[in-house]
Coordinates of C-alpha atoms in Angstrom, one line a residue:
M20 CA -63.2 -97.0 2.4
A21 CA -62.8 -93.3 2.7
R22 CA -61.6 -90.7 0.2
V23 CA -59.0 -88.8 2.2
F24 CA -57.7 -85.3 1.5
L25 CA -54.2 -85.0 3.1
S26 CA -53.2 -81.4 4.1
Y27 CA -49.6 -80.7 5.1
A28 CA -46.8 -78.1 4.8
R29 CA -44.2 -78.5 2.1
E30 CA -41.5 -79.0 4.7
D31 CA -43.3 -82.1 6.0
A32 CA -43.5 -83.8 2.6
D33 CA -41.5 -86.9 3.8
R34 CA -43.8 -87.4 6.8
A35 CA -46.8 -86.8 4.7
R36 CA -45.7 -89.5 2.2
T37 CA -45.3 -92.0 5.0
I38 CA -48.8 -91.4 6.4
A39 CA -50.3 -91.4 2.9
L40 CA -48.8 -94.8 2.3
A41 CA -50.1 -96.1 5.6
L42 CA -53.6 -94.9 4.7
E43 CA -53.4 -96.4 1.2
K44 CA -52.3 -99.7 2.6
A45 CA -55.4 -99.7 4.8
G46 CA -57.5 -99.4 1.6
H47 CA -58.3 -95.6 1.6
Q48 CA -58.0 -93.4 -1.4
V49 CA -55.6 -90.6 -0.5
W50 CA -55.4 -87.3 -2.4
W51 CA -52.4 -85.1 -1.7
D52 CA -50.8 -82.5 -3.9
Q53 CA -47.9 -84.7 -4.9
I54 CA -50.3 -86.5 -7.3
I55 CA -51.6 -83.4 -9.1
R56 CA -51.4 -83.9 -12.9
A57 CA -48.8 -82.0 -14.8
G58 CA -50.4 -78.8 -16.2
A59 CA -53.4 -79.0 -13.9
Q60 CA -55.0 -75.9 -12.5
Y61 CA -53.6 -76.3 -9.0
A62 CA -55.9 -74.2 -7.0
N63 CA -59.0 -75.6 -8.8
E64 CA -57.9 -79.2 -8.4
I65 CA -57.2 -78.7 -4.7
E66 CA -60.6 -77.1 -4.2
Q67 CA -62.3 -80.0 -6.1
A68 CA -60.4 -82.6 -4.1
L69 CA -61.5 -80.9 -0.9
K70 CA -65.1 -81.0 -2.0
D71 CA -65.0 -84.7 -3.0
S72 CA -63.2 -86.0 0.1
D73 CA -64.9 -87.9 3.0
A74 CA -62.2 -86.8 5.5
V75 CA -59.7 -84.0 5.7
V76 CA -56.6 -85.3 7.5
V77 CA -54.5 -82.3 8.6
L78 CA -50.8 -82.8 9.6
W79 CA -50.2 -80.1 12.2
S80 CA -46.5 -79.0 12.8
K81 CA -44.7 -75.8 13.4
C82 CA -44.5 -75.2 9.6
S83 CA -48.1 -76.2 8.8
A84 CA -49.5 -74.0 11.6
E85 CA -47.9 -71.0 9.8
S86 CA -49.2 -72.0 6.4
P87 CA -52.3 -70.1 5.2
W88 CA -53.1 -72.9 2.8
V89 CA -53.0 -75.6 5.4
R90 CA -55.2 -73.4 7.7
D91 CA -57.7 -72.9 4.9
E92 CA -57.8 -76.6 4.1
A93 CA -58.2 -77.4 7.8
A94 CA -61.0 -74.9 8.1
A95 CA -62.8 -76.5 5.2
G96 CA -62.6 -79.9 7.0
R97 CA -63.6 -78.3 10.4
D98 CA -66.6 -76.4 9.1
S99 CA -68.0 -79.5 7.2
G100 CA -67.4 -81.9 10.1
R101 CA -64.7 -83.9 8.3
L102 CA -61.6 -82.7 10.1
V103 CA -59.2 -85.4 11.4
P104 CA -56.2 -83.5 13.0
V105 CA -52.8 -85.3 13.4
R106 CA -49.8 -83.8 15.3
L107 CA -46.3 -84.2 13.8
D108 CA -44.5 -82.3 16.6
Q109 CA -45.2 -80.7 19.9
S110 CA -46.1 -77.3 18.6
E111 CA -49.7 -76.1 19.0
P112 CA -52.2 -75.9 16.2
P113 CA -53.3 -72.3 15.2
M114 CA -56.2 -70.6 16.9
G115 CA -59.5 -72.1 15.9
F116 CA -58.2 -75.6 16.0
R117 CA -57.0 -76.1 19.5
Q118 CA -60.3 -77.5 20.8
F119 CA -59.9 -80.6 18.7
Q120 CA -58.3 -83.8 20.1
N121 CA -55.2 -84.5 17.9
I122 CA -53.8 -87.9 17.0
D123 CA -50.2 -87.7 18.1
L124 CA -47.8 -89.2 15.5
S125 CA -44.9 -87.0 16.5
H126 CA -42.8 -90.0 17.7
W127 CA -43.7 -92.4 14.8
T128 CA -40.7 -93.0 12.6
G129 CA -42.7 -94.7 9.8
R130 CA -42.0 -98.2 11.1
G131 CA -44.3 -100.5 12.9
S132 CA -47.9 -99.9 13.9
P133 CA -48.1 -97.9 17.1
A134 CA -51.4 -97.3 18.9
Q135 CA -51.6 -93.7 17.6
L136 CA -51.5 -94.9 14.0
R137 CA -54.2 -97.5 14.7
D138 CA -56.2 -94.6 16.2
L139 CA -55.9 -92.7 12.9
L140 CA -56.9 -95.8 10.9
D141 CA -59.8 -96.5 13.3
A142 CA -61.0 -92.9 12.9
M143 CA -61.1 -93.4 9.1
M144 CA -63.3 -96.4 9.6
T145 CA -66.0 -94.4 11.4
I146 CA -66.3 -91.8 8.6
P147 CA -69.4 -92.0 6.4
T148 CA -68.3 -92.4 2.8
G149 CA -69.9 -91.6 -0.5
A150 CA -72.3 -88.9 0.7
A151 CA -71.7 -85.3 -0.2
P152 CA -70.2 -83.5 2.8
T153 CA -72.3 -81.0 4.6
S154 CA -71.6 -77.4 3.9
E155 CA -73.1 -76.1 7.2
P156 CA -70.4 -74.2 9.1
I157 CA -70.1 -74.2 12.9
A158 CA -72.6 -71.7 14.3
E159 CA -71.0 -68.4 15.3
P160 CA -72.5 -65.1 16.6
K161 CA -73.8 -63.0 13.8
R162 CA -72.0 -59.8 13.0
S163 CA -72.8 -57.0 10.6
A164 CA -70.7 -57.2 7.5
N165 CA -68.3 -54.4 6.8
P166 CA -68.1 -54.0 3.0
W167 CA -64.6 -52.6 3.0
L168 CA -63.5 -55.6 5.1
L169 CA -65.1 -57.9 2.6
I170 CA -63.3 -56.2 -0.3
A171 CA -59.9 -56.4 1.5
L172 CA -60.4 -60.1 2.3
A173 CA -61.3 -60.8 -1.3
M174 CA -58.1 -59.0 -2.5
V175 CA -56.0 -61.0 0.0
A176 CA -57.6 -64.2 -1.3
V177 CA -56.7 -63.3 -4.8
L178 CA -53.1 -62.6 -3.9
L179 CA -52.9 -65.9 -1.9
I180 CA -54.2 -67.9 -4.8
A181 CA -51.8 -66.2 -7.2
G182 CA -48.9 -66.8 -4.9
F183 CA -49.8 -70.4 -4.3
T184 CA -50.1 -71.0 -8.1
F185 CA -46.7 -69.4 -8.7
W186 CA -45.1 -71.5 -5.9
R187 CA -46.6 -74.7 -7.4
L188 CA -45.4 -73.8 -10.9
S189 CA -42.0 -72.4 -9.9
P190 CA -38.7 -74.0 -11.0
A191 CA -38.5 -75.5 -7.4
A192 CA -41.0 -78.1 -8.6
P193 CA -39.9 -79.0 -12.1
T194 CA -41.7 -81.4 -14.4
V195 CA -40.8 -84.9 -13.6
P196 CA -38.9 -86.5 -16.6
L197 CA -40.3 -89.6 -18.2
V198 CA -37.9 -92.5 -18.5
A199 CA -38.5 -95.7 -20.6
V200 CA -36.4 -98.8 -19.6
I201 CA -36.2 -101.3 -22.5
A202 CA -34.3 -104.3 -23.5
A203 CA -31.4 -103.8 -26.0
D204 CA -33.0 -106.6 -28.1
Q205 CA -35.8 -109.1 -27.7
S206 CA -33.7 -112.1 -26.8
P207 CA -34.3 -113.6 -23.3
G208 CA -31.1 -112.3 -21.8
P209 CA -31.5 -108.6 -22.4
K210 CA -35.2 -108.8 -21.5
A211 CA -34.4 -110.4 -18.1
W212 CA -31.7 -107.8 -17.4
A213 CA -34.0 -104.9 -18.4
R214 CA -36.8 -106.3 -16.2
D215 CA -34.5 -106.5 -13.2
V216 CA -33.2 -102.9 -13.7
L217 CA -36.8 -101.6 -14.1
V218 CA -37.9 -103.3 -10.9
K219 CA -35.0 -101.7 -9.0
L220 CA -35.6 -98.2 -10.5
A221 CA -39.2 -98.4 -9.4
S222 CA -37.9 -98.2 -5.7
L223 CA -36.1 -95.0 -6.6
Q224 CA -39.3 -93.6 -8.1
A225 CA -41.2 -94.6 -5.0
A226 CA -38.7 -92.9 -2.7
D227 CA -38.5 -89.6 -4.7
S228 CA -41.5 -88.8 -6.8
H229 CA -39.5 -85.8 -8.3
A230 CA -36.6 -87.9 -9.4
L231 CA -38.1 -89.6 -12.5
R232 CA -41.3 -91.4 -13.7
L233 CA -41.0 -94.7 -15.4
V234 CA -43.2 -95.1 -18.5
D235 CA -43.9 -97.5 -21.3
Q236 CA -42.1 -96.6 -24.5
G237 CA -45.2 -97.4 -26.5
G238 CA -47.4 -95.1 -24.3
A239 CA -49.2 -92.1 -25.5
T240 CA -46.6 -89.7 -24.1
P241 CA -43.1 -90.1 -25.5
P242 CA -40.3 -90.5 -22.9
D243 CA -37.7 -87.8 -22.3
L244 CA -35.0 -90.5 -21.9
I245 CA -34.6 -94.1 -23.0
L246 CA -32.4 -96.5 -21.0
E247 CA -31.5 -99.6 -23.0
V248 CA -30.3 -102.6 -21.0
G249 CA -28.5 -105.6 -22.4
G250 CA -26.8 -108.6 -20.8
V251 CA -25.6 -112.2 -21.3
M252 CA -24.3 -115.0 -19.1
Q253 CA -21.1 -116.7 -20.1
P254 CA -19.8 -119.9 -18.6
T255 CA -17.2 -118.1 -16.5
S256 CA -18.5 -114.5 -16.4
A257 CA -21.6 -112.2 -16.6
E258 CA -21.7 -109.3 -18.9
A259 CA -24.2 -106.4 -19.1
S260 CA -24.6 -103.0 -20.8
L261 CA -26.5 -99.8 -20.3
V262 CA -27.2 -97.2 -23.1
L263 CA -28.9 -93.9 -22.4
R264 CA -30.5 -92.1 -25.3
G265 CA -32.6 -89.0 -25.8
G266 CA -36.3 -89.7 -26.0
K267 CA -37.0 -87.5 -28.9
D268 CA -34.3 -88.3 -31.4
R269 CA -32.6 -91.4 -29.7
T270 CA -29.3 -89.5 -29.6
L271 CA -26.7 -91.4 -27.8
L272 CA -25.9 -89.7 -24.5
W273 CA -24.0 -92.3 -22.6
S274 CA -23.1 -96.0 -22.6
K275 CA -21.2 -98.4 -20.4
D276 CA -20.3 -102.1 -20.5
F277 CA -20.1 -104.1 -17.2
Q278 CA -18.4 -107.5 -16.5
Q279 CA -18.0 -109.6 -13.4
P280 CA -17.0 -113.2 -12.8
G281 CA -19.9 -115.6 -12.9
V282 CA -19.8 -116.1 -9.2
K283 CA -20.3 -112.3 -8.7
L284 CA -23.6 -112.1 -10.7
P285 CA -25.4 -110.5 -7.7
D286 CA -22.7 -107.8 -7.5
L287 CA -23.2 -107.1 -11.2
K288 CA -26.9 -106.7 -10.8
Q289 CA -26.5 -104.4 -7.9
Q290 CA -23.8 -102.4 -9.7
L291 CA -26.0 -102.1 -12.8
A292 CA -29.1 -100.8 -11.0
Y293 CA -27.1 -98.3 -8.9
V294 CA -25.1 -96.9 -11.8
A295 CA -28.3 -96.6 -13.8
A296 CA -30.0 -94.6 -11.0
Q297 CA -27.0 -92.3 -10.6
V298 CA -26.7 -91.6 -14.4
L299 CA -30.4 -91.0 -14.7
R300 CA -30.3 -88.5 -11.9
C301 CA -27.4 -86.7 -13.5
A302 CA -29.2 -86.7 -16.9
V303 CA -32.1 -85.0 -15.2
E304 CA -29.8 -82.5 -13.6
G305 CA -28.3 -81.7 -17.0
M306 CA -31.7 -81.3 -18.6
R307 CA -32.6 -78.6 -15.9
A308 CA -29.2 -76.8 -15.8
D309 CA -29.7 -73.0 -15.5
G310 CA -33.3 -73.5 -16.6
K311 CA -31.9 -74.8 -19.9
P312 CA -30.2 -78.1 -20.8
L313 CA -26.4 -78.6 -21.0
S314 CA -24.9 -78.7 -24.4
Q315 CA -24.8 -82.2 -25.8
Q316 CA -21.0 -82.3 -25.4
M317 CA -21.2 -81.2 -21.8
Q318 CA -24.0 -83.6 -21.1
R319 CA -22.1 -86.5 -22.3
L320 CA -19.0 -85.5 -20.3
Y321 CA -21.1 -85.0 -17.2
L322 CA -22.8 -88.4 -17.5
S323 CA -19.4 -90.1 -18.0
G324 CA -18.1 -88.5 -14.8
C325 CA -21.3 -89.4 -12.9
S326 CA -21.0 -93.0 -14.0
A327 CA -17.3 -93.2 -12.9
L328 CA -18.1 -91.5 -9.6
A329 CA -20.7 -94.2 -8.8
E330 CA -18.2 -97.0 -9.5
T331 CA -14.7 -96.1 -8.3
D332 CA -12.8 -95.0 -5.3
N333 CA -10.0 -93.7 -7.5
L334 CA -11.3 -90.1 -7.5
R335 CA -8.3 -88.0 -8.6
P336 CA -8.7 -88.9 -12.4
L337 CA -12.3 -87.7 -12.1
R338 CA -11.5 -84.2 -10.8
P339 CA -10.5 -82.8 -14.3
I340 CA -13.9 -83.9 -15.7
F341 CA -16.0 -81.9 -13.3
L342 CA -13.5 -79.0 -13.3
Q343 CA -13.9 -78.7 -17.0
I344 CA -17.7 -78.7 -16.8
T345 CA -17.7 -75.9 -14.1
Q346 CA -15.4 -73.9 -16.4
Q347 CA -17.7 -74.4 -19.4
A348 CA -21.0 -74.1 -17.5
P349 CA -20.1 -72.1 -14.4
S350 CA -23.7 -71.8 -13.2
F351 CA -24.4 -75.6 -13.4
E352 CA -24.9 -76.6 -9.7
G353 CA -24.7 -80.3 -10.4
A354 CA -21.1 -80.1 -11.6
W355 CA -20.1 -78.0 -8.6
S356 CA -21.6 -80.5 -6.2
K357 CA -19.7 -83.4 -7.7
L358 CA -16.4 -81.5 -7.8
L359 CA -16.7 -80.5 -4.1
K360 CA -17.6 -84.1 -3.2
I361 CA -14.5 -85.4 -5.0
E362 CA -12.1 -82.9 -3.5
A363 CA -13.5 -83.3 0.0
R364 CA -12.9 -87.0 -0.2
L365 CA -9.4 -86.4 -1.5
A366 CA -8.7 -84.0 1.3
A367 CA -9.7 -86.8 3.8
T368 CA -7.2 -89.3 2.3
E369 CA -4.2 -87.5 0.8
T370 CA -1.0 -86.5 2.5
G371 CA 1.9 -84.2 1.9
V372 CA 2.1 -81.8 -1.0
E373 CA -1.0 -83.3 -2.7
L374 CA -3.1 -82.7 0.4
A375 CA -2.0 -79.0 0.7
S376 CA -2.8 -78.4 -3.0
T377 CA -6.2 -80.1 -2.7
R378 CA -7.2 -78.1 0.4
Q379 CA -6.3 -74.8 -1.4
S380 CA -8.3 -75.9 -4.4
L381 CA -11.2 -77.0 -2.3
Q382 CA -11.4 -73.7 -0.4
R383 CA -11.5 -71.8 -3.7
H384 CA -14.1 -74.0 -5.2
I385 CA -16.4 -73.8 -2.1
S386 CA -16.4 -70.0 -2.6
N387 CA -17.1 -70.3 -6.3
A388 CA -19.9 -72.9 -5.8
R389 CA -21.6 -70.6 -3.2
K390 CA -22.0 -67.9 -5.9
V391 CA -24.2 -70.4 -7.7
N392 CA -26.0 -71.7 -4.6
P393 CA -25.2 -70.1 -1.2
Y394 CA -26.7 -73.1 0.5
L395 CA -25.3 -75.9 -1.5
A396 CA -25.2 -79.0 0.7
E397 CA -21.8 -80.2 -0.7
A398 CA -20.2 -76.9 0.2
Y399 CA -21.1 -77.4 3.9
L400 CA -19.9 -81.0 3.8
A401 CA -16.6 -79.9 2.2
E402 CA -16.1 -77.2 4.8
A403 CA -16.6 -79.8 7.5
E404 CA -13.9 -82.0 5.9
L405 CA -11.4 -79.1 6.1
L406 CA -11.7 -78.9 9.9
P407 CA -9.3 -80.6 12.2
G408 CA -10.4 -83.8 14.0
T409 CA -10.7 -81.9 17.3
A410 CA -13.3 -79.4 16.0
K411 CA -16.3 -81.6 16.6
F412 CA -18.7 -78.8 17.5
E413 CA -17.9 -76.8 14.4
R414 CA -18.0 -79.9 12.2
M415 CA -21.4 -81.0 13.5
A416 CA -22.7 -77.4 13.2
L417 CA -21.9 -77.4 9.5
L418 CA -23.6 -80.8 9.0
D419 CA -26.7 -79.4 10.8
R420 CA -26.7 -76.4 8.5
A421 CA -26.4 -78.6 5.4
I422 CA -29.5 -80.5 6.4
E423 CA -31.5 -77.4 7.5
R424 CA -31.0 -75.9 4.1
N425 CA -31.2 -79.3 2.2
P426 CA -33.4 -81.6 4.1
E427 CA -33.8 -84.0 1.2
N428 CA -30.0 -84.5 0.5
S429 CA -29.3 -88.1 1.4
D430 CA -25.5 -87.5 1.3
A431 CA -25.8 -84.8 4.0
L432 CA -27.9 -87.1 6.2
D433 CA -25.5 -89.9 5.7
Q434 CA -22.5 -87.7 6.7
R435 CA -24.3 -86.4 9.7
S436 CA -25.3 -89.9 10.8
R437 CA -21.6 -90.9 10.7
G438 CA -20.7 -87.8 12.7
L439 CA -23.3 -88.4 15.3
L440 CA -21.9 -91.9 15.9
T441 CA -18.6 -90.3 16.8
V442 CA -20.2 -88.2 19.6
G443 CA -22.3 -90.9 21.1
R444 CA -25.7 -89.7 19.8
L445 CA -26.8 -93.1 18.4
N446 CA -30.5 -92.5 18.4
D447 CA -30.1 -89.4 16.2
A448 CA -27.5 -91.2 14.0
L449 CA -30.1 -94.0 13.5
A450 CA -32.8 -91.5 12.4
D451 CA -30.5 -89.9 9.8
A452 CA -29.2 -93.2 8.5
R453 CA -32.7 -94.6 8.1
Q454 CA -33.8 -91.5 6.2
A455 CA -30.7 -91.5 4.0
A456 CA -31.3 -95.1 3.0
E457 CA -34.9 -94.5 2.3
M458 CA -34.1 -91.5 0.1
D459 CA -31.4 -93.4 -1.9
P460 CA -32.8 -97.0 -1.8
L461 CA -30.3 -98.3 -4.5
S462 CA -27.2 -97.1 -2.7
P463 CA -25.4 -100.1 -1.1
A464 CA -23.3 -97.8 1.1
K465 CA -26.3 -96.0 2.6
R466 CA -28.2 -99.2 3.2
D467 CA -25.1 -100.9 4.8
Q468 CA -24.6 -97.8 7.0
Y469 CA -28.2 -98.0 8.2
I470 CA -27.8 -101.6 9.2
F471 CA -24.4 -100.8 10.8
V472 CA -26.1 -98.1 13.0
L473 CA -28.8 -100.6 14.0
I474 CA -26.0 -103.1 15.1
V475 CA -24.1 -100.4 17.0
S476 CA -27.4 -99.3 18.7
Q477 CA -27.9 -103.0 19.8
L478 CA -31.2 -103.2 17.9
T479 CA -30.3 -106.7 16.7
D480 CA -33.7 -107.8 15.7
L481 CA -34.2 -104.8 13.5
A482 CA -30.7 -105.2 12.1
L483 CA -31.4 -108.8 11.1
E484 CA -34.7 -107.8 9.6
E485 CA -33.1 -105.1 7.4
L486 CA -30.3 -107.4 6.5
D487 CA -32.8 -110.1 5.4
K488 CA -34.7 -107.5 3.4
A489 CA -31.5 -106.4 1.7
E490 CA -30.5 -109.9 0.9
R491 CA -33.9 -110.6 -0.7
L492 CA -33.3 -107.6 -2.9
W493 CA -29.7 -108.5 -3.7
P494 CA -29.3 -112.2 -2.9
G495 CA -25.6 -113.2 -2.7
A496 CA -24.2 -109.6 -2.9
S497 CA -20.7 -109.5 -1.3
N498 CA -21.2 -106.2 0.5
L499 CA -24.1 -107.8 2.4
A500 CA -21.9 -110.8 3.3
N501 CA -19.5 -108.3 4.8
T502 CA -22.3 -106.6 6.7
R503 CA -23.6 -110.0 8.1
F504 CA -20.0 -110.8 9.1
F505 CA -19.8 -107.5 11.0
F506 CA -23.1 -108.3 12.8
H507 CA -21.9 -111.6 14.0
L508 CA -18.5 -110.2 14.8
H509 CA -19.8 -107.8 17.3
S510 CA -23.4 -108.7 18.3
G511 CA -24.3 -112.1 16.9
D512 CA -22.9 -115.7 16.8
P513 CA -19.0 -115.6 16.8
K514 CA -19.0 -119.2 15.3
E515 CA -21.0 -117.9 12.4
A516 CA -18.7 -115.0 12.0
L517 CA -15.7 -117.3 12.0
R518 CA -17.3 -119.5 9.3
N519 CA -18.0 -116.4 7.2
L520 CA -14.4 -115.3 7.6
E521 CA -13.0 -118.7 6.6
S522 CA -15.2 -118.9 3.6
Q523 CA -13.3 -115.8 2.2
R524 CA -16.4 -114.3 0.8
F525 CA -15.0 -110.8 1.4
E526 CA -11.7 -109.0 2.1
V527 CA -10.6 -107.9 5.6
G528 CA -7.1 -106.9 4.7
A529 CA -4.1 -107.1 7.0
G530 CA -6.4 -107.7 10.0
W531 CA -7.4 -111.3 9.0
A532 CA -5.4 -113.0 11.7
T533 CA -6.6 -110.4 14.3
Y534 CA -10.3 -111.1 13.4
E535 CA -9.7 -114.9 13.6
S536 CA -8.0 -114.8 17.0
Y537 CA -10.6 -112.4 18.4
L538 CA -13.5 -114.6 17.3
K539 CA -11.8 -117.7 18.7
A540 CA -11.5 -115.9 22.0
R541 CA -15.1 -114.9 21.9
I542 CA -16.1 -118.5 21.3
N543 CA -13.8 -119.8 24.1
P544 CA -12.6 -116.9 26.3
S545 CA -9.9 -118.8 28.0
K546 CA -6.9 -116.9 29.4
T547 CA -4.7 -118.3 26.6
N548 CA -7.1 -117.4 23.8
V549 CA -7.7 -113.9 25.1
E550 CA -4.0 -113.2 25.5
Q551 CA -3.3 -114.5 22.1
A552 CA -6.1 -112.3 20.6
L553 CA -4.8 -109.2 22.3
S554 CA -1.2 -110.0 21.5
K555 CA -2.0 -110.3 17.8
A556 CA -3.9 -107.1 17.9
R557 CA -1.0 -105.3 19.5
T558 CA 1.4 -106.7 16.8
V559 CA -0.8 -105.7 13.9
T560 CA -1.4 -102.2 15.4
A561 CA 2.3 -101.6 15.7
A562 CA 2.7 -102.2 11.9
H563 CA -0.7 -100.7 10.9
P564 CA -1.9 -98.0 13.2
T565 CA -5.3 -98.0 11.7
A566 CA -5.8 -101.5 13.2
L567 CA -5.9 -99.8 16.6
T568 CA -9.7 -100.2 16.5
M569 CA -9.5 -104.0 16.8
L570 CA -7.1 -103.7 19.8
M571 CA -9.6 -101.3 21.4
Q572 CA -12.5 -103.7 20.6
G573 CA -10.6 -106.7 22.1
L574 CA -9.7 -104.8 25.3
A575 CA -13.3 -103.7 25.8
T576 CA -14.6 -107.2 25.1
F577 CA -12.2 -109.0 27.4
S578 CA -12.1 -106.6 30.3
G579 CA -8.7 -105.1 29.6
E580 CA -9.9 -101.9 31.2
D581 CA -6.7 -100.5 32.5
E582 CA -4.8 -101.0 29.2
L583 CA -7.8 -99.6 27.3
F584 CA -7.8 -96.4 29.4
D585 CA -4.1 -96.0 29.0
T586 CA -4.3 -96.6 25.2
L587 CA -7.0 -94.1 24.7
L588 CA -5.3 -91.4 26.9
Q589 CA -2.1 -91.8 25.0
S590 CA -3.8 -91.4 21.6
Q591 CA -3.5 -88.2 19.6
P592 CA -6.7 -86.0 19.9
E593 CA -6.2 -85.1 16.2
S594 CA -7.2 -88.6 15.3
A595 CA -10.3 -88.4 17.6
S596 CA -12.8 -89.1 14.8
F597 CA -10.9 -92.2 13.9
I598 CA -11.1 -93.4 17.5
T599 CA -14.5 -92.2 18.7
H600 CA -16.4 -94.0 15.9
V601 CA -15.4 -97.2 17.8
I602 CA -15.9 -96.4 21.5
F603 CA -19.7 -96.2 21.3
R604 CA -20.1 -99.8 20.1
P605 CA -21.8 -102.4 22.3
A606 CA -18.6 -103.8 23.7
F607 CA -17.8 -100.4 25.4
R608 CA -21.0 -100.4 27.5
D609 CA -19.0 -101.1 30.7
F610 CA -16.3 -98.6 29.7
W611 CA -18.9 -95.7 29.8
R612 CA -20.3 -96.9 33.1
N613 CA -17.0 -96.1 34.7
P614 CA -16.8 -92.3 35.6
R615 CA -13.1 -92.4 34.5
S616 CA -14.4 -92.6 30.9
M617 CA -15.0 -88.9 31.2
E618 CA -11.3 -88.3 31.4
V619 CA -11.0 -90.0 28.0
A620 CA -13.9 -88.0 26.7
A621 CA -12.2 -84.8 27.7
H622 CA -8.9 -85.9 26.1
L623 CA -10.6 -86.6 22.8
G624 CA -12.6 -83.4 22.7
L625 CA -16.0 -85.0 23.3
I626 CA -16.8 -83.1 26.4
D627 CA -16.1 -79.8 24.6
Y628 CA -18.7 -80.8 22.0
W629 CA -21.3 -82.0 24.5
R630 CA -21.1 -78.9 26.7
R631 CA -21.1 -76.4 23.8
S632 CA -23.9 -78.1 21.8
G633 CA -26.0 -79.1 24.8
K634 CA -26.4 -82.5 23.1
W635 CA -25.3 -85.2 25.6
P636 CA -24.6 -88.8 24.5
D637 CA -27.3 -91.5 24.8
F638 CA -25.5 -93.5 27.4
C639 CA -25.9 -90.6 30.0
A640 CA -29.6 -91.7 30.4
D641 CA -28.5 -95.0 31.9
A642 CA -25.1 -94.1 33.4
P643 CA -24.7 -94.8 37.2
Y644 CA -23.3 -91.2 37.6
D645 CA -24.3 -87.7 36.5
C646 CA -22.6 -87.2 33.1
K647 CA -22.6 -83.4 33.4
V648 CA -21.1 -83.4 36.9
E649 CA -18.3 -85.8 36.1
A650 CA -17.7 -84.1 32.7
R651 CA -17.3 -80.8 34.5
K652 CA -14.6 -82.2 36.8
F653 CA -12.4 -83.6 34.0
F654 CA -13.1 -80.6 31.7
K655 CA -11.8 -78.2 34.3
K656 CA -8.8 -80.5 35.1
R657 CA -7.9 -80.7 31.4
L658 CA -8.4 -76.9 31.0
G659 CA -6.0 -76.4 33.9
K660 CA -3.3 -78.6 32.3
A661 CA -3.7 -76.7 29.1
H662 CA -3.1 -73.4 30.8
T663 CA -0.1 -74.8 32.7
N664 CA 1.5 -76.1 29.5
G665 CA 0.9 -72.8 27.8
R666 CA 3.0 -70.8 30.4

């Protein structure tokens, strides 16, 4: 098998990782700069790796085409006959490389095995291995050497090497902390719990090589952090514990006890791994704060807040914790990001005097956080939360900016995925949800959201595949039972959904009777069953307005088209985000095939977003009418009404 040198731009690291894994799975030995040893001489090691490789796979993109280092690495491959060019987007390679046929992986999402990926793997099989690569360059016309030009080029090379070395060693690429996961004692219970947490944390390490590195405590290099795991099974409950200590002096940094009823053991295992991951991430942030670690007191307070944030929806008691840390360590970005996240979620749920106070505080803290990092992702997300529901264009623009500046922030990707669902851009929502789940593999919420978007996108086979994969990782977890119920509720077997509902494996709140009657009507859509389902949905909606979604779902499913249009046109545009996250589900396919749906879209502010952004919803590709033409009619009609009402 071939020794492969992988050349890419820093901005394309995620795509590079996916391709590196594909090559490694095929048996090739892949060298790329994410595996450089700590403290290595970067330029020297890269040069040596280039010399030793059998093939130089270059990932061309807009960013890599502008990178002098990628161009130099590609030239080394070209001039020695080892170049294998791959295209990540539709931009052209730089001059000198356009005569080569590129393997186009621009549309590969990392899943499956498309023909283009097989072309890359086939190309690897034809490369001679083990022999020293030729150093003969491609013949060019001879030119007389200009000594001053040679001196200038040498100076440029020195500056480039110095700049590259500085970039590689800069704080943007900090040393990866070493973490040892051990059992609290050597009895079978703690050893089993520790082993389970270690396996789960390994997926986090695989997803983000900069997050942490798991090591053996007895290894040659002492760990930076030690995570002690304990646990015991009682006849009626399961108990576990996590203790985080400093690696050098075993100072206690944080500890937490966990308990669940025995029947919820899978939930406890999931909770334990997720909290461990979040606390370790926060510990690493504290170690890097301002280029120096937080004080021990602030570190303990920060870890306590991070742990609670990972476990509870009751956020108001957590606000003072992070507020205190920002006051004591005003340049610590991690505390600002958590504070903004908490206040943004409070701003989305509170009412009255509390809401007004939270919004004022959030605006002030956004400004303060931007003094620490002008491009903080959580600042953009918080600004988006402050906007009214009708400001879809402005909201999505903020989410776009958050990701442009922070492409590896899984929370920003998750938020944009949810926003894209509300404007009908399901394909883009799916890409963001998948990436967010891959970046944060231990987050139940992000994994569930990815499966949810697959369901809404009617990719039922993929949804079941991901659901099965999640259930193998967390067998019996209640959140996955809820996700499977949702799958059968909307896209799968209604009889199975009804069995899940009657097993009471999860909570559905006040809408239990509505779900039950809806499923019975799906199983047997008789006139009596359908009317009973819609009647219950109307009754529940009158008492609980948030249950409107089930009424909309029922009307769309059972062809209550006239009532559905009337209901949507009578809704308040301010609650558009609450409504529009439902109307792009599979049951609404026929609704959007009716040109009158554009009147609803205009009412809810969707057409304003589509026109201003130039990003039209996915259904327009299959609609039996021209979306832009119909949208223009209803947009002008609604604009005229607004002017009339304003007189």
